Coordinates of C-alpha atoms in Angstrom, one line a residue:
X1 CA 46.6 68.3 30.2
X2 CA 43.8 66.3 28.6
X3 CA 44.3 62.8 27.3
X4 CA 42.5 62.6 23.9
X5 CA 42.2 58.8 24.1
X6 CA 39.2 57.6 25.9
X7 CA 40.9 55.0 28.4
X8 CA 43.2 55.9 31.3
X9 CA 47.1 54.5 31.7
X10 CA 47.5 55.1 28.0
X11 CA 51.5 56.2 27.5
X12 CA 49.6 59.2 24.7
X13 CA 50.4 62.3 23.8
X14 CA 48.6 64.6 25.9
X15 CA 46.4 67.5 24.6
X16 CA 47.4 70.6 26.7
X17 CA 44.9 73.0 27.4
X18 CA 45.7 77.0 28.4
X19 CA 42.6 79.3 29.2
X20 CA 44.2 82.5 28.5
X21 CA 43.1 85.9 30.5
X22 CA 43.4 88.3 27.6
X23 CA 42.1 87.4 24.4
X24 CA 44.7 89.9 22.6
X25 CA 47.7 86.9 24.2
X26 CA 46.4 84.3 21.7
X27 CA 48.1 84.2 18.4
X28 CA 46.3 85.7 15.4
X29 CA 44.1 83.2 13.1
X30 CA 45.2 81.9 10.0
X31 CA 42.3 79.5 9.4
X32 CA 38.8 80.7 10.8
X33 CA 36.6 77.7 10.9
X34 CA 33.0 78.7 11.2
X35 CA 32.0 74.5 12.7
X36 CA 33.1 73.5 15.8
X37 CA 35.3 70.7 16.2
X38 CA 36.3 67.6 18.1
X39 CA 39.8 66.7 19.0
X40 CA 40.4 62.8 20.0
X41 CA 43.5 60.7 19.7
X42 CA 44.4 57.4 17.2
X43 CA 46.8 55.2 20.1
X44 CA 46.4 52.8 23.3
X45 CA 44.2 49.8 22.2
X46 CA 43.8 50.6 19.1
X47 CA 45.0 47.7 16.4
X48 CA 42.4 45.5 18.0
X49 CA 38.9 45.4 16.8
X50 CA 37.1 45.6 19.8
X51 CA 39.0 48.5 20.9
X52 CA 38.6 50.3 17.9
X53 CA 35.0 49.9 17.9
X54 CA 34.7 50.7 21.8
X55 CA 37.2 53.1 22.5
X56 CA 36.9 55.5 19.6
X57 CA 34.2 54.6 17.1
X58 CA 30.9 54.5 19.2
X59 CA 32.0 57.5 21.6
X60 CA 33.1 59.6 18.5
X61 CA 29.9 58.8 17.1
X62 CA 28.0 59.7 20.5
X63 CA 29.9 63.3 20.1
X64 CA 29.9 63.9 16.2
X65 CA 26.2 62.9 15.0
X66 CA 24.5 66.0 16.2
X67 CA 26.1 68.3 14.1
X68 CA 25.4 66.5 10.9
X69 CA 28.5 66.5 9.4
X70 CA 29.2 69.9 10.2
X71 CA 32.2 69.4 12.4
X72 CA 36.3 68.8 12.3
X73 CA 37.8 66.2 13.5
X74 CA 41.3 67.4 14.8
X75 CA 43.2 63.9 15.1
X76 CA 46.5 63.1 17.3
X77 CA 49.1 60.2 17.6
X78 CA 48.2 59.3 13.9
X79 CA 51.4 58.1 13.7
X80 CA 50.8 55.7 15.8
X81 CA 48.7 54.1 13.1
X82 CA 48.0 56.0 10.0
X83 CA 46.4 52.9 8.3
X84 CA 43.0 53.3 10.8
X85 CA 42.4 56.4 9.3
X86 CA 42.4 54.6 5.8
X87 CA 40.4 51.3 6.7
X88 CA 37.7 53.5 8.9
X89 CA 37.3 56.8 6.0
X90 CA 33.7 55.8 5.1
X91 CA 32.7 56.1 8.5
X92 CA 34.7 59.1 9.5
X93 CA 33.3 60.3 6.2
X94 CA 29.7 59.5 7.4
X95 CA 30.3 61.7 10.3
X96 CA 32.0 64.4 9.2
X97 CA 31.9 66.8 5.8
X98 CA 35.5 68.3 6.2
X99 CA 39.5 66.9 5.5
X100 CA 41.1 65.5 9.4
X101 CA 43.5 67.6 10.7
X102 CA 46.6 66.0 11.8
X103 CA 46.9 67.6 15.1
X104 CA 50.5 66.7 15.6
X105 CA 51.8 67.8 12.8
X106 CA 49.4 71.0 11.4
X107 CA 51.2 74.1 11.0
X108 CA 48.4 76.4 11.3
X109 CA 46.8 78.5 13.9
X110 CA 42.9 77.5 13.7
X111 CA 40.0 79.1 15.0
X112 CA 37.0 77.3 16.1
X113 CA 33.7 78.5 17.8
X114 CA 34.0 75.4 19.9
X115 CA 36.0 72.2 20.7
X116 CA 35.3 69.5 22.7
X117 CA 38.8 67.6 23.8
X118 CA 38.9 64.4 24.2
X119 CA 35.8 61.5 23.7
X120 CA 33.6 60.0 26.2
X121 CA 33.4 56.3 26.8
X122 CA 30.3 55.9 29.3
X123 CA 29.5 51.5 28.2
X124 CA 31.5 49.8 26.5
X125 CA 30.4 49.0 23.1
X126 CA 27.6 50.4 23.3
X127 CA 25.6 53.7 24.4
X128 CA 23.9 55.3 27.4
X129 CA 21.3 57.8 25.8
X130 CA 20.6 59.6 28.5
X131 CA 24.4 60.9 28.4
X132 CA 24.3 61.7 25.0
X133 CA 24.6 65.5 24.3
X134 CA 22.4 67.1 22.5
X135 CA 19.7 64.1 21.4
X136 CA 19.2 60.6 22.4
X137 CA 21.1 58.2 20.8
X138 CA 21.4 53.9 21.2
X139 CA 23.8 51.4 20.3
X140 CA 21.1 50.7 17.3
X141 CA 21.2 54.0 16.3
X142 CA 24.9 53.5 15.6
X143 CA 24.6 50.0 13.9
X144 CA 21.8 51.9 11.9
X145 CA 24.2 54.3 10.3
X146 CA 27.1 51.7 10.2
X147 CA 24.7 50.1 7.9
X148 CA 23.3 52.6 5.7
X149 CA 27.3 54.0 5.4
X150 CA 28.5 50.9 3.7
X151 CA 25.7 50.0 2.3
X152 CA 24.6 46.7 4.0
X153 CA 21.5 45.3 2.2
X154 CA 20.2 43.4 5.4
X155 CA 18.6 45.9 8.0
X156 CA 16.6 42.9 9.4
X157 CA 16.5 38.9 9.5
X158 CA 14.0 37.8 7.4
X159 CA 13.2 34.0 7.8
X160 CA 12.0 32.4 4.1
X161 CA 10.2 29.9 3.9
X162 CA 12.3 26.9 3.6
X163 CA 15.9 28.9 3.7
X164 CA 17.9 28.3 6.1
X165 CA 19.3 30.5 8.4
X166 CA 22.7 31.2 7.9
X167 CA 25.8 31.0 11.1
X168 CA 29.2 32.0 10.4
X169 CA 31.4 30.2 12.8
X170 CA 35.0 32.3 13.5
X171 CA 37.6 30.2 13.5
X172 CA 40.3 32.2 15.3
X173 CA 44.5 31.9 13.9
X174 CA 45.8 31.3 16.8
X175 CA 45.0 30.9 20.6
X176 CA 41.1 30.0 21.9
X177 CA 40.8 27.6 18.4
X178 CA 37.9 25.5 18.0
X179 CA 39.5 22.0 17.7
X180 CA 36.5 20.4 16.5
X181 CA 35.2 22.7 13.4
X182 CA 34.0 20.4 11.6
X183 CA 32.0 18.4 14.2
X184 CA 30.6 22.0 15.3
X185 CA 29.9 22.7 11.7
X186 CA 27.9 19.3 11.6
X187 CA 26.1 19.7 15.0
X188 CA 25.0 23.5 13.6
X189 CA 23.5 21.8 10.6
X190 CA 21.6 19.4 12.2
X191 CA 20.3 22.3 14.4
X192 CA 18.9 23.6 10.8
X193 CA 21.8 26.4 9.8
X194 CA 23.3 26.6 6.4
X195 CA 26.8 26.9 7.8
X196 CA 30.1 28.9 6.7
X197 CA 33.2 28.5 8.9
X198 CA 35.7 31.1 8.1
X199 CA 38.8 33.5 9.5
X200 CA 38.2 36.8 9.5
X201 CA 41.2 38.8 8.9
X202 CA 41.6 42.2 10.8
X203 CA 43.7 43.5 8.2
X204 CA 41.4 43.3 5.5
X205 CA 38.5 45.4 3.9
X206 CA 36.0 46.7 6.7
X207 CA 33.4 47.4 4.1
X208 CA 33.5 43.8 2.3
X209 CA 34.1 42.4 5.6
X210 CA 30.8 43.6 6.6
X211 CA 29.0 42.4 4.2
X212 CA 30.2 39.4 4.5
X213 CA 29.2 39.1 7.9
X214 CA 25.9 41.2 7.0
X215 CA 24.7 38.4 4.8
X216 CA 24.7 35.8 7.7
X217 CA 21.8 35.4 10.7
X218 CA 24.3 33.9 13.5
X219 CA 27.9 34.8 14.7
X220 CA 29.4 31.9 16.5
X221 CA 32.6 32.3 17.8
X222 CA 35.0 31.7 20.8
X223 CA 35.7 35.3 23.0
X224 CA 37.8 37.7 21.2
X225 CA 37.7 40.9 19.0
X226 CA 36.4 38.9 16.1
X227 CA 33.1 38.7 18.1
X228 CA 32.6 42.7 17.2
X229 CA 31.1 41.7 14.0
X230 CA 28.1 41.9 15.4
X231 CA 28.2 45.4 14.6
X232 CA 27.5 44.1 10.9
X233 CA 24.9 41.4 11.8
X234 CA 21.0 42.7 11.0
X235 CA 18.8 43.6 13.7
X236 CA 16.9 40.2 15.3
X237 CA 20.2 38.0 14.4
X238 CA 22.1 36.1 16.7
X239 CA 25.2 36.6 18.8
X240 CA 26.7 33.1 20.0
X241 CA 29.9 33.5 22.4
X242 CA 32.0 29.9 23.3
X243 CA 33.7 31.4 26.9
X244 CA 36.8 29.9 27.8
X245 CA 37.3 27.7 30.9
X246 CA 38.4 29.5 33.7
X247 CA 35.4 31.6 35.6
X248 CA 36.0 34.5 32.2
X249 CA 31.8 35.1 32.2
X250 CA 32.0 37.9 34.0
X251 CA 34.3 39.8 31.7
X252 CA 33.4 37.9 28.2
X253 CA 29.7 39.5 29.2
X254 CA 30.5 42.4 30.2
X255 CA 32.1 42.7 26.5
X256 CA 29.6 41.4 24.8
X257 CA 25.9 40.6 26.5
X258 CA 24.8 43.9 27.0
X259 CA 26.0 45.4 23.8
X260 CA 24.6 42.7 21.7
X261 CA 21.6 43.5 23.3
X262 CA 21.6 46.9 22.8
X263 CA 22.2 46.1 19.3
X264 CA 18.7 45.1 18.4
X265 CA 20.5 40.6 18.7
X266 CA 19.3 38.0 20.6
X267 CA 22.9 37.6 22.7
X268 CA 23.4 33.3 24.0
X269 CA 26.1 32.0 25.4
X270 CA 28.4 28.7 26.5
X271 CA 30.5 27.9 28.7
X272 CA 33.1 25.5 28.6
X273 CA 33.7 22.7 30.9
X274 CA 37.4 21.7 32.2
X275 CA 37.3 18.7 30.0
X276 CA 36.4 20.9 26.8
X277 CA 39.7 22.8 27.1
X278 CA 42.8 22.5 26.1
X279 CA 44.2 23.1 29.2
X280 CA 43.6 20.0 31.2
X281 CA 45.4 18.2 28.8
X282 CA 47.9 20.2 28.7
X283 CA 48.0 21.0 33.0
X284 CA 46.3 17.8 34.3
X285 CA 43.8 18.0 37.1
X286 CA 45.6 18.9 40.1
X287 CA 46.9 22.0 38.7
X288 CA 45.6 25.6 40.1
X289 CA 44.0 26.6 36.8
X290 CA 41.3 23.6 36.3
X291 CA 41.3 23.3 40.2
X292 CA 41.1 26.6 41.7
X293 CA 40.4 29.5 38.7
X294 CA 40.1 32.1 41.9
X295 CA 43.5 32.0 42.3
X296 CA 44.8 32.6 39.0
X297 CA 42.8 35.4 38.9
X298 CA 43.7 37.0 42.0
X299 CA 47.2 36.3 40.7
X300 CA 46.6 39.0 37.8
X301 CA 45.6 40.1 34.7
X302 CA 49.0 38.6 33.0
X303 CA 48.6 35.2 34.7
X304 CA 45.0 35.1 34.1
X305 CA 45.6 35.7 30.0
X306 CA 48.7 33.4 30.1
X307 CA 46.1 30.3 31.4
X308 CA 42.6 31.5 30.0
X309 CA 42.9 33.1 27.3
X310 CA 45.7 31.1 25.7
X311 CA 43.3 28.0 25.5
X312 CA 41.9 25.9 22.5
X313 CA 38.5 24.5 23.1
X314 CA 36.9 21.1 21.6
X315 CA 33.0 21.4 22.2
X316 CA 30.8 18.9 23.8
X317 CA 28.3 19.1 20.4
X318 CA 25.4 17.0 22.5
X319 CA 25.6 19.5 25.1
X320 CA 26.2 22.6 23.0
X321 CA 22.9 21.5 20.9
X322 CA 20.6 23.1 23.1
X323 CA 21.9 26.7 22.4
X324 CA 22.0 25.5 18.9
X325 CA 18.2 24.8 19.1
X326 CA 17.8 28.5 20.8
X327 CA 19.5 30.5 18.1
X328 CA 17.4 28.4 16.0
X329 CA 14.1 29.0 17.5
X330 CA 14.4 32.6 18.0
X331 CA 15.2 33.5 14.0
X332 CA 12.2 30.9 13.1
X333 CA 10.1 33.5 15.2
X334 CA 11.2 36.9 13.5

């Protein structure tokens, strides 16, 4: 029994397995495919961006690129969300030459020379090239083909003289909301960005999505999935993350540092101070959360979200200027 999904303590259907002694026990073929094939499941996580980038796009690339189209993708638990197949076709396209198979619900007995079950998750959002099978692969080789399969124009920041650099600031709809925009807005043009604050809606086009996102030099934003943009953003750009109050570094980089990195961006970010958050307000300063975050962590993962990442945040602009002044500095030098 195999799960097809690539984390553990997902409630998926499993793939089950049987290695049979006789070849003459199997049931006769009624499609012979002459590629092999790679079986992975649509479920858990997915319906967030970060996941779907994580926990099935990169490792399905990792798996898929050496054949060069020429493999099947046998798909399960579509039902769990038959739109991801729609919004993510150019890329499965990209990877593949040949029609998904809906594993759940094909009536056919197919043949394959080989499968591999299930896909392999070795960093998140990103990719360790010494596992890759059959050639070496990293995180920019990925962003590469993103690029070239929906046709981004930018494949590098290229500073003109006298444009500005461009920074999309995320504005998120609900929880971890920058309460201050427009003073954030303000302080990033004085830093010397042309500025664009916007929402980016997960249920929108990927494709025009990324090119929005493509077009700009900086992503600023507050931790979250919108943050996995940076997928679109050209090589030498920017990757600002705002990180909630609450000791969150350690997993708010482990999301994001390394994989911007990897990305070919310049990865910066800042932390917010008790008094920029929402929650002091809102708690005062004798309660656990601004006085002791240890112990709202060691009191779980539900607490933890419940407090930390149910926050708004109002940034200091003097002392968020410096990071400002960074991004700055490092696109004046590409």
């Amino acid at each position: 029994m195999i799960s097809p999904y690539t984390r553990s303590g997902q409630s998926l259907r499993v793939v089950t397995v049987t290695q049979l002694q006789d070849r003459a026990a199997a049931p006769p073929c009624t499609v012979t495919h002459t590629m092999p094939a790679i079986l992975f499941g649509i479920g858990g996580y997915v319906g967030n961006y970060w996941h779907e980038y994580a926990d099935i796009l990169v490792p399905l690339f990792v798996a898929a690129r050496r054949y060069h189209g020429e493999v099947t993708f046998l798909v399960s638990n579509i039902q769990h969300m038959p739109r991801w197949l729609v919004k993510y076709r150019a890329l499965l396209q990209g990877l593949s030459k040949y029609g998904v198979v809906d594993m759940d619900r094909d009536a056919y007995v197919r043949c394959f020379p080989r499968v591999s079950v299930g896909l392999r998750l070795d960093k998140d959002l990103s990719i360790v090239p010494e596992l890759v099978p059959g050639a070496r692969l990293t995180m920019a080789d990925f962003t590469r083909f993103v690029r070239e399969t929906y046709a981004l124009p930018r494949g590098a920041v290229t500073m003109e003289p006298y444009k500005k650099p461009r920074l999309l600031l995320i504005q998120r709809a609900t929880s971890r909301q920058f309460l201050n925009e427009p003073e954030i807005a303000r302080a990033a043009e004085a830093a010397g960005f042309e500025v664009v604050v916007t929402e980016l809606r997960h249920d929108g086009s990927e494709v025009e999505q990324a090119r929005v996102v493509n077009s700009f030099d900086v992503v600023l934003g507050v931790h979250g999935a919108g943050l996995t943009n940076a997928v679109h953003l050209p090589p030498g750009g920017v990757l600002i993350q705002v990180v909630p109050y609450g000791k969150m570094e350690p997993m708010a980089r482990f999301d994001f540092s390394e994989p911007a990195t990897d990305m070919g961006l310049k990865y910066l970010d800042y932390s917010v101070s008790a008094e920029e958050s929402s929650l002091l307000e809102k708690l005062g300063p004798d309660h656990p959360a601004i006085k002791d975050p240890d112990s709202i962590h060691r009191s779980g993962w539900t607490t933890m979200y419940q407090f930390y990442l149910m926050q708004n945040v109002r940034i200091n602009t003097t002392r968020f200027a410096p990071t400002l002044e960074q991004a700055f500095n490092h696109l004046r030098k590409q």
